[in-house]
Coordinates of C-alpha atoms in Angstrom, one line a residue:
Chain A
X1 CA -34.5 -32.2 -4.7
X2 CA -34.3 -33.6 -1.7
X3 CA -32.8 -32.8 1.0
X4 CA -30.1 -34.1 2.1
X5 CA -29.3 -35.3 5.3
X6 CA -25.7 -36.3 6.7
X7 CA -26.1 -37.7 9.7
X8 CA -23.8 -40.3 10.1
X9 CA -20.9 -37.3 10.9
X10 CA -20.5 -34.3 12.9
X11 CA -20.8 -30.4 11.5
X12 CA -18.5 -29.5 8.6
X13 CA -14.8 -27.7 10.2
X14 CA -14.6 -24.5 8.5
X15 CA -11.9 -25.6 6.2
X16 CA -15.3 -28.2 4.9
X17 CA -17.4 -25.0 4.8
X18 CA -15.4 -23.2 3.4
X19 CA -14.9 -26.3 0.5
X20 CA -19.1 -27.0 0.5
X21 CA -19.1 -22.6 -0.4
X22 CA -16.6 -23.4 -3.3
X23 CA -18.3 -26.3 -4.9
X24 CA -21.1 -23.7 -5.5
X25 CA -19.0 -21.2 -7.3
X26 CA -20.0 -21.4 -10.9
X27 CA -16.4 -22.1 -13.3
X28 CA -15.7 -18.8 -15.0
X29 CA -17.4 -16.6 -12.2
X30 CA -15.8 -12.8 -11.3
X31 CA -16.1 -13.6 -7.5
X32 CA -15.2 -10.9 -4.3
X33 CA -15.2 -13.0 -1.2
X34 CA -15.2 -10.6 1.5
X35 CA -12.7 -10.3 4.8
X36 CA -12.1 -13.2 7.5
X37 CA -13.7 -16.7 7.4
X38 CA -14.8 -16.5 2.9
X39 CA -11.3 -16.3 2.1
X40 CA -10.3 -20.0 2.8
X41 CA -12.9 -20.2 -0.2
X42 CA -9.9 -19.4 -2.9
X43 CA -7.7 -21.8 -0.8
X44 CA -11.0 -24.9 -2.6
X45 CA -11.5 -22.9 -6.2
X46 CA -9.4 -25.2 -8.3
X47 CA -6.8 -23.6 -10.5
X48 CA -8.9 -24.3 -13.8
X49 CA -11.7 -23.0 -12.6
X50 CA -11.5 -20.3 -14.5
X51 CA -12.7 -18.7 -11.2
X52 CA -12.1 -14.6 -10.9
X53 CA -11.0 -12.8 -7.8
X54 CA -12.4 -9.1 -7.3
X55 CA -11.5 -7.3 -4.0
X56 CA -13.1 -4.4 -3.4
X57 CA -9.6 -2.0 -3.6
X58 CA -9.4 -1.7 -7.4
X59 CA -7.8 -5.5 -8.4
X60 CA -8.9 -8.4 -10.4
X61 CA -6.9 -10.9 -11.1
X62 CA -6.2 -11.5 -7.0
X63 CA -3.9 -14.6 -6.6
X64 CA -2.8 -16.1 -3.0
X65 CA -1.8 -14.6 0.3
X66 CA 2.0 -13.3 -0.3
X67 CA 5.0 -14.8 0.9
X68 CA 8.4 -13.7 1.7
X69 CA 9.8 -11.6 -1.2
X70 CA 6.5 -11.9 -2.9
X71 CA 4.7 -8.7 -0.7
X72 CA 4.4 -5.9 -1.8
X73 CA 2.4 -3.0 0.8
X74 CA 1.1 -1.4 -2.6
X75 CA -0.2 -4.5 -3.6
X76 CA -3.0 -6.0 -0.8
X77 CA -6.4 -7.5 -0.1
X78 CA -9.1 -5.7 1.6
X79 CA -8.9 -7.1 4.7
X80 CA -5.5 -5.1 4.2
X81 CA -3.7 -8.1 3.8
X82 CA -0.4 -8.4 1.0
X83 CA -1.3 -10.6 -1.9
X84 CA -0.5 -11.4 -5.0
X85 CA -1.4 -11.0 -8.9
X86 CA -2.5 -13.7 -11.4
X87 CA -2.3 -13.3 -15.3
X88 CA -4.7 -11.2 -16.7
X89 CA -4.8 -9.4 -13.3
X90 CA -6.4 -5.4 -13.5
X91 CA -6.1 -2.7 -11.3
X92 CA -8.9 0.2 -11.2
X93 CA -9.9 2.9 -9.1
X94 CA -12.5 3.0 -6.2
X95 CA -15.0 4.2 -7.8
X96 CA -15.5 2.2 -10.7
X97 CA -14.3 -0.9 -8.1
X98 CA -17.5 -0.1 -6.3
X99 CA -19.2 0.5 -9.5
X100 CA -18.8 -2.8 -11.4
X101 CA -19.9 -4.5 -7.9
X102 CA -23.3 -2.2 -7.7
X103 CA -23.7 -2.5 -11.7
X104 CA -24.4 -6.2 -11.7
X105 CA -21.0 -7.4 -13.3
X106 CA -19.9 -9.2 -10.7
X107 CA -20.8 -12.9 -10.4
X108 CA -20.6 -14.2 -6.5
X109 CA -20.1 -13.2 -3.3
X110 CA -18.9 -14.6 0.0
X111 CA -19.4 -13.0 2.9
X112 CA -19.6 -13.7 6.9
X113 CA -23.1 -12.5 9.0
X114 CA -23.9 -12.0 12.4
X115 CA -27.6 -13.1 11.6
X116 CA -29.8 -14.0 8.3
X117 CA -33.5 -13.5 8.0
X118 CA -35.3 -16.3 6.6
X119 CA -36.3 -13.9 3.5
X120 CA -32.9 -12.8 3.1
X121 CA -32.1 -9.6 5.1
X122 CA -28.5 -9.8 6.1
X123 CA -27.1 -8.0 9.2
X124 CA -23.1 -8.2 9.3
X125 CA -21.8 -5.3 10.3
X126 CA -22.6 -3.5 13.4
X127 CA -23.9 -5.3 16.9
X128 CA -25.6 -2.3 17.9
X129 CA -24.0 -2.7 21.0
X130 CA -23.7 1.5 22.8
X131 CA -19.5 1.4 23.0
X132 CA -19.6 -0.4 19.9
X133 CA -17.4 1.6 17.6
X134 CA -19.7 1.5 13.8
X135 CA -17.3 0.5 10.7
X136 CA -19.6 -0.6 7.6
X137 CA -16.4 -1.2 5.0
X138 CA -17.4 -2.3 1.4
X139 CA -20.7 -4.8 3.3
X140 CA -23.8 -2.8 2.3
X141 CA -22.1 -2.3 -1.5
X142 CA -21.5 -6.2 -1.5
X143 CA -24.8 -7.3 -0.2
X144 CA -27.0 -5.2 -2.9
X145 CA -24.4 -5.6 -5.6
X146 CA -23.4 -8.9 -6.3
X147 CA -25.5 -11.5 -8.5
X148 CA -25.8 -13.7 -5.8
X149 CA -24.9 -13.1 -2.0
X150 CA -23.4 -16.3 -0.7
X151 CA -23.1 -16.2 3.7
X152 CA -21.4 -18.2 5.2
X153 CA -20.9 -18.8 9.4
X154 CA -21.8 -21.0 12.5
X155 CA -25.4 -21.6 12.3
X156 CA -25.3 -21.4 16.2
X157 CA -24.1 -18.4 18.1
X158 CA -22.7 -18.9 21.4
X159 CA -25.0 -18.9 22.9
X160 CA -27.2 -21.7 21.4
X161 CA -29.6 -19.6 19.5
X162 CA -30.0 -20.3 15.6
X163 CA -28.3 -17.4 13.9
X164 CA -30.9 -17.8 10.7
X165 CA -33.3 -15.6 13.0
X166 CA -37.2 -15.1 11.8
X167 CA -35.6 -10.9 11.6
X168 CA -32.6 -9.3 12.8
X169 CA -32.6 -7.9 15.6
X170 CA -28.9 -6.5 14.7
X171 CA -28.8 -3.8 12.8
X172 CA -29.3 -3.9 8.6
X173 CA -26.8 -4.4 6.0
X174 CA -29.2 -5.3 2.7
X175 CA -32.7 -5.8 2.6
X176 CA -33.9 -9.5 1.1
X177 CA -30.5 -9.8 -0.5
X178 CA -29.2 -13.4 0.5
X179 CA -29.9 -16.4 -1.4
X180 CA -28.0 -19.4 0.5
X181 CA -26.8 -19.7 3.8
X182 CA -23.6 -21.9 4.2
X183 CA -22.9 -23.5 8.1
X184 CA -21.5 -25.4 10.2
X185 CA -24.9 -27.7 10.5
X186 CA -25.9 -27.2 7.0
X187 CA -26.8 -25.3 4.2
X188 CA -29.9 -23.3 3.5
X189 CA -31.8 -21.7 0.7
X190 CA -33.5 -18.1 2.1
X191 CA -35.3 -15.6 0.1
X192 CA -39.4 -14.7 -0.4
X193 CA -39.8 -18.6 0.1
X194 CA -38.2 -18.7 3.6
X195 CA -36.1 -20.5 4.4
X196 CA -36.1 -24.9 2.5
X197 CA -33.1 -27.0 3.8
X198 CA -30.8 -28.2 1.3
X199 CA -28.6 -30.1 3.6
X200 CA -27.5 -30.7 7.1
X201 CA -24.2 -32.3 8.9
X202 CA -24.2 -34.0 12.1
X203 CA -28.4 -33.3 13.3
X204 CA -31.3 -34.3 10.9
X205 CA -33.6 -32.3 9.5
X206 CA -36.0 -32.3 12.7
X207 CA -33.2 -32.0 15.4
X208 CA -33.0 -28.6 13.1
X209 CA -36.0 -27.5 12.9
X210 CA -36.0 -28.6 16.9
X211 CA -33.5 -25.7 17.1
X212 CA -34.6 -23.2 14.9
X213 CA -37.3 -20.1 15.4
X214 CA -37.6 -19.8 11.3
X215 CA -40.3 -22.3 9.3
X216 CA -37.9 -25.0 8.4
X217 CA -38.8 -26.1 4.4
X218 CA -37.7 -29.6 3.3
X219 CA -36.1 -29.7 -0.2
Chain B
X1 CA -4.5 29.0 -15.2
X2 CA -4.1 25.3 -12.9
X3 CA -1.0 23.4 -14.8
X4 CA 0.6 21.7 -11.6
X5 CA 3.6 22.6 -9.9
X6 CA 6.6 20.7 -8.9
X7 CA 7.1 21.6 -5.4
X8 CA 11.0 20.8 -3.4
X9 CA 9.2 19.9 -0.1
X10 CA 6.0 18.8 1.2
X11 CA 6.0 21.5 3.7
X12 CA 5.9 23.8 0.8
X13 CA 3.4 21.3 -1.1
X14 CA 0.5 21.6 2.3
X15 CA 1.3 25.8 2.2
X16 CA -1.9 27.5 2.5
X17 CA -4.4 24.7 4.5
X18 CA -6.8 26.9 6.2
X19 CA -8.3 25.8 9.3
X20 CA -11.9 24.3 8.7
X21 CA -11.1 22.3 5.8
X22 CA -12.7 19.1 4.3
X23 CA -9.0 17.4 3.8
X24 CA -9.7 14.9 1.1
X25 CA -6.8 11.6 2.6
X26 CA -6.3 8.5 -0.2
X27 CA -4.9 5.7 0.7
X28 CA -6.4 1.5 2.0
X29 CA -5.1 0.8 5.5
X30 CA -1.2 2.2 4.2
X31 CA -1.6 1.0 0.4
X32 CA -2.3 5.0 -0.7
X33 CA -1.6 6.3 1.9
X34 CA 0.1 10.0 2.0
X35 CA 2.5 9.7 4.5
X36 CA 4.6 12.7 4.0
X37 CA 2.1 15.0 3.3
X38 CA 0.0 13.8 6.2
X39 CA 3.4 15.1 8.1
X40 CA 3.8 17.9 6.6
X41 CA 0.3 18.5 7.3
X42 CA 0.7 18.6 11.3
X43 CA 3.6 20.5 11.0
X44 CA 2.0 23.2 9.0
X45 CA -0.1 23.6 11.8
X46 CA -4.1 23.6 9.9
X47 CA -6.5 22.0 13.0
X48 CA -10.1 21.5 13.2
X49 CA -10.2 20.2 9.9
X50 CA -13.0 17.4 8.5
X51 CA -10.8 14.7 7.1
X52 CA -12.5 12.2 4.0
X53 CA -10.6 8.9 4.0
X54 CA -11.8 5.1 3.9
X55 CA -9.8 4.2 7.2
X56 CA -9.7 6.8 10.6
X57 CA -5.6 5.6 10.8
X58 CA -3.4 3.0 11.8
X59 CA -1.2 2.9 14.9
X60 CA 0.4 6.1 14.9
X61 CA 2.0 7.5 11.3
X62 CA -0.5 9.4 8.8
X63 CA -3.6 9.7 9.2
X64 CA -3.0 8.7 13.1
X65 CA -0.9 11.0 13.9
X66 CA -2.7 13.4 12.5
X67 CA -5.7 13.2 14.4
X68 CA -3.4 12.5 17.5
X69 CA -2.0 15.6 17.2
X70 CA -5.8 17.2 17.5
X71 CA -6.1 19.0 14.2
X72 CA -9.1 16.8 13.2
X73 CA -12.6 17.8 14.3
X74 CA -14.9 15.1 12.1
X75 CA -13.5 12.0 10.3
X76 CA -15.4 10.9 7.2
X77 CA -15.1 7.3 6.7
X78 CA -16.5 2.8 5.7
X79 CA -14.3 1.5 8.6
X80 CA -12.7 3.5 11.0
X81 CA -12.2 0.1 13.3
X82 CA -9.3 -1.6 12.7
X83 CA -7.0 -3.3 15.0
X84 CA -4.7 -0.6 15.5
X85 CA -7.0 2.5 15.3
X86 CA -6.3 2.8 19.0
X87 CA -6.0 6.7 18.1
X88 CA -9.0 7.2 16.8
X89 CA -11.5 4.5 19.1
X90 CA -9.7 6.5 21.7
X91 CA -10.6 10.1 20.7
X92 CA -14.2 8.8 19.5
X93 CA -14.7 7.1 23.2
X94 CA -13.8 10.6 25.0
X95 CA -16.3 12.5 22.2
X96 CA -13.3 14.5 21.0
X97 CA -14.5 13.5 17.2
X98 CA -17.1 13.4 15.2
X99 CA -17.5 10.3 12.5
X100 CA -19.7 9.5 9.4
X101 CA -20.1 6.4 8.5
X102 CA -20.2 6.1 4.9
X103 CA -20.4 2.7 2.3
X104 CA -17.2 1.9 1.2
X105 CA -18.8 2.6 -2.4
X106 CA -21.3 5.1 -2.2
X107 CA -17.8 7.2 0.7
X108 CA -16.0 6.3 -3.6
X109 CA -19.2 7.8 -5.4
X110 CA -20.0 10.5 -3.4
X111 CA -16.7 12.1 -4.7
X112 CA -17.1 10.8 -8.4
X113 CA -20.3 13.2 -8.0
X114 CA -18.0 15.7 -6.5
X115 CA -15.3 15.9 -9.3
X116 CA -17.7 15.6 -12.5
X117 CA -20.5 18.2 -11.6
X118 CA -23.2 15.1 -10.1
X119 CA -25.8 17.3 -7.7
X120 CA -26.8 14.1 -6.1
X121 CA -27.2 10.2 -7.2
X122 CA -30.1 7.4 -6.5
X123 CA -27.8 4.4 -4.5
X124 CA -29.7 1.6 -3.7
X125 CA -26.8 0.8 -1.7
X126 CA -28.5 1.2 2.8
X127 CA -31.8 0.8 1.4
X128 CA -33.5 -0.4 4.8
X129 CA -31.2 -0.1 7.1
X130 CA -29.6 2.5 9.4
X131 CA -27.3 4.1 7.5
X132 CA -30.7 5.4 5.1
X133 CA -32.3 7.1 8.0
X134 CA -33.3 10.5 7.1
X135 CA -32.4 10.3 3.7
X136 CA -34.9 10.7 0.8
X137 CA -35.7 7.6 -0.7
X138 CA -38.2 6.6 -4.4
X139 CA -38.7 3.6 -6.1
X140 CA -37.2 3.7 -9.6
X141 CA -38.1 0.1 -11.6
X142 CA -39.1 -1.2 -9.3
X143 CA -35.8 -0.6 -7.2
X144 CA -35.7 1.4 -4.1
X145 CA -32.0 4.1 -3.8
X146 CA -31.0 6.1 -1.9
X147 CA -30.9 9.4 -2.1
X148 CA -26.8 10.7 -1.6
X149 CA -25.0 13.7 -2.1
X150 CA -21.7 14.2 -3.0
X151 CA -18.5 15.0 -0.7
X152 CA -16.5 17.9 -2.1
X153 CA -12.9 18.5 -0.8
X154 CA -10.9 21.7 -0.6
X155 CA -7.8 19.5 -1.0
X156 CA -6.6 16.4 -1.6
X157 CA -3.9 14.4 -0.3
X158 CA -3.4 11.4 -3.0
X159 CA -0.3 9.4 -3.1
X160 CA 0.9 8.1 -6.7
X161 CA 3.7 6.5 -7.9
X162 CA 4.8 8.4 -10.9
X163 CA 4.0 12.0 -12.0
X164 CA 5.4 14.2 -15.4
X165 CA 6.4 17.8 -14.7
X166 CA 2.8 18.4 -15.8
X167 CA 1.1 16.7 -13.4
X168 CA 0.3 13.5 -15.1
X169 CA -0.4 10.7 -12.7
X170 CA 0.4 6.5 -12.5
X171 CA -0.1 4.8 -9.2
X172 CA 0.6 1.5 -8.7
X173 CA -1.1 -1.6 -8.0
X174 CA -3.6 -1.4 -5.5
X175 CA -2.4 1.9 -3.7
X176 CA -5.1 3.5 -7.2
X177 CA -7.5 2.9 -4.6
X178 CA -8.9 6.5 -4.3
X179 CA -6.5 8.7 -5.3
X180 CA -7.6 8.9 -9.2
X181 CA -11.1 9.4 -7.5
X182 CA -10.5 12.0 -4.7
X183 CA -8.3 13.7 -7.4
X184 CA -11.8 15.0 -9.1
X185 CA -13.3 16.2 -6.2
X186 CA -11.7 18.5 -4.4
X187 CA -10.2 22.4 -5.1
X188 CA -6.7 21.9 -4.6
X189 CA -5.2 18.5 -5.3
X190 CA -1.4 17.5 -3.6
X191 CA 0.3 14.6 -5.4
X192 CA 3.1 12.8 -3.7
X193 CA 4.8 10.9 -5.8
X194 CA 8.0 8.3 -5.6
X195 CA 9.3 9.5 -9.0
X196 CA 8.8 12.3 -11.2
X197 CA 9.7 12.3 -14.9
X198 CA 10.2 14.6 -17.9
X199 CA 6.8 15.9 -19.9
X200 CA 6.3 13.3 -23.1
X201 CA 8.2 10.8 -20.9
X202 CA 4.5 8.9 -19.7
X203 CA 2.4 6.7 -22.1
X204 CA -0.1 8.6 -22.8
X205 CA -2.4 5.5 -23.1
X206 CA -1.0 4.2 -19.4
X207 CA -1.7 7.7 -17.3
X208 CA -4.3 7.6 -14.8
X209 CA -4.8 10.7 -13.4
X210 CA -5.1 13.6 -16.4
X211 CA -2.9 16.3 -15.8
X212 CA -6.0 18.7 -14.7
X213 CA -6.7 17.6 -12.1
X214 CA -3.1 18.5 -10.4
X215 CA -2.1 20.9 -8.5
X216 CA 1.3 20.3 -7.0
X217 CA 3.1 17.6 -7.4
X218 CA 6.1 16.5 -4.3
X219 CA 8.8 13.4 -4.8
X220 CA 9.4 11.8 -1.6
X221 CA 11.4 8.8 -0.6
X222 CA 10.0 5.6 -1.2
X223 CA 9.1 4.4 2.9
X224 CA 9.6 0.8 3.4
X225 CA 6.7 0.1 5.3
X226 CA 5.8 -2.3 8.1
X227 CA 3.8 -5.2 6.4
X228 CA 3.1 -6.7 9.5
X229 CA -0.1 -5.0 11.3
X230 CA -0.8 -3.3 8.2
X231 CA -4.3 -3.7 8.6

C-alpha cells in the first residue's frame, strides 16, 4: 500500500467526503452517525450494504429523514430531526442504547471534530471559551464505545491551521479513541504509531507535510 | 402498597412534590417530554428544584417554562445548549442556575444504577477529559475507568403512550428514551399517557415498564407538537 496522491483535482466537497467515508463502512455493520456533517454519510450507503443505523436516543434500523406525512414527533434522530423506521427496526431505552455502545457492540461511529491529535485523542464537544455553555450529549460515550471511531471534518480551520494536531488544545472528548480522519484534503490513519497519510486530495503529501504541525508518514 | 393510582388531572398527579426535590424529567428534545405534568408542576408551585433531564428546555414550553418560572435551582443534563434553549442560556449566563453536565450515557446509567440498587459503578466514558476531573479512577484489566455515582430522584415525571389501570406502561418509538430508566430511579413516579386501558388488555410480553415502578398515571390529550424548531 502506498499513499494515493490526488493532485489533479481539488479538495473533496461535502458530498464527496461523505461518499468517501461511506465507502469504508463495511457491509452489514452497525453504525452511529454523529449529528451534523456525519449524518450525510447515510445518503451514500447503498440499500444492499446491510448497514444498520443506530441512533442514541433509542433505535436501531433508522431510515432517512421523514418527509411530509411521514413526520412523527415520537420518532426523531439524535439531532431531534424527524426520521423514519426501516424493516427490522427496534426501539430501546437510553440505558440500553448506551450499553450497546459502551459494551462494544457498535461497529463504527462517525463523528465531527474540532481537533484530533496524532495519537487519536479527540476534541469535539467544547471550545473551552469562557462564555461557552458546555454541552456534551453522547459524544464522550460514542468516542470510547464504538469499536472504530472515524472522524469527518475539514482539515484546516478558518485561520488556516490544521485540525490534526500534535496535542489537542481544546478540552478532550476521549483519549486515543480515533482510528481514521477523513477530511477534504486527505484521509489519515492516527493512533499510537502517529499519522499516516492514506490519500490526499488537491494537495500533495509534501504540501500537506508543510502545512501541518504533526510528522506525517507515507502509507 | 404501591399500586398505581389513575388520576383525573395532571394537577392531582403532581400533588405533594416538595420544594427542594430532585425531579427526573423524561424526554429527548420534545419526544417523550411530559408537557402536561410540567405545566401542572408550575401550577403546583414547588420551587428550588433540581431537574435531571437530557436537555434544558426548548423554546418557552415544557421544561423551559418551568425554568422561566424560576423554580429550578440546578439542572443536571447532557446537552443544555440548543438552537432554542434561550431560557436556560439566559439564566445560566446570569448566574441564576447551576449546571452539571453529564455524558448522556452516564446520565442514563447513573439513574439505572439508582433504580437497580447499585452503589456506584466504574465507567470508561470521559476518562482523561474535564468531566472526569476530581473523580476516582481505577484500572481494571488494563483499561481505565471513572467511578460514577447513582442519580436518585424524589420524583420522576415521564410520558408513555399507554398505561393499564395497574400502571404497566408501553411507550411509542423514540419517545421511550429516558422514561423506562427514570421510572426505576425515583421515589414517586408519575406517568402521563395518551391512553389508559383496562388491566389485562396489554400484552404482558410488550410491557416495557412493569407496574411495580409506577405510582401515578394520568391520561392527557395528545398534543400536536410543532416540528419545525423541534431541536
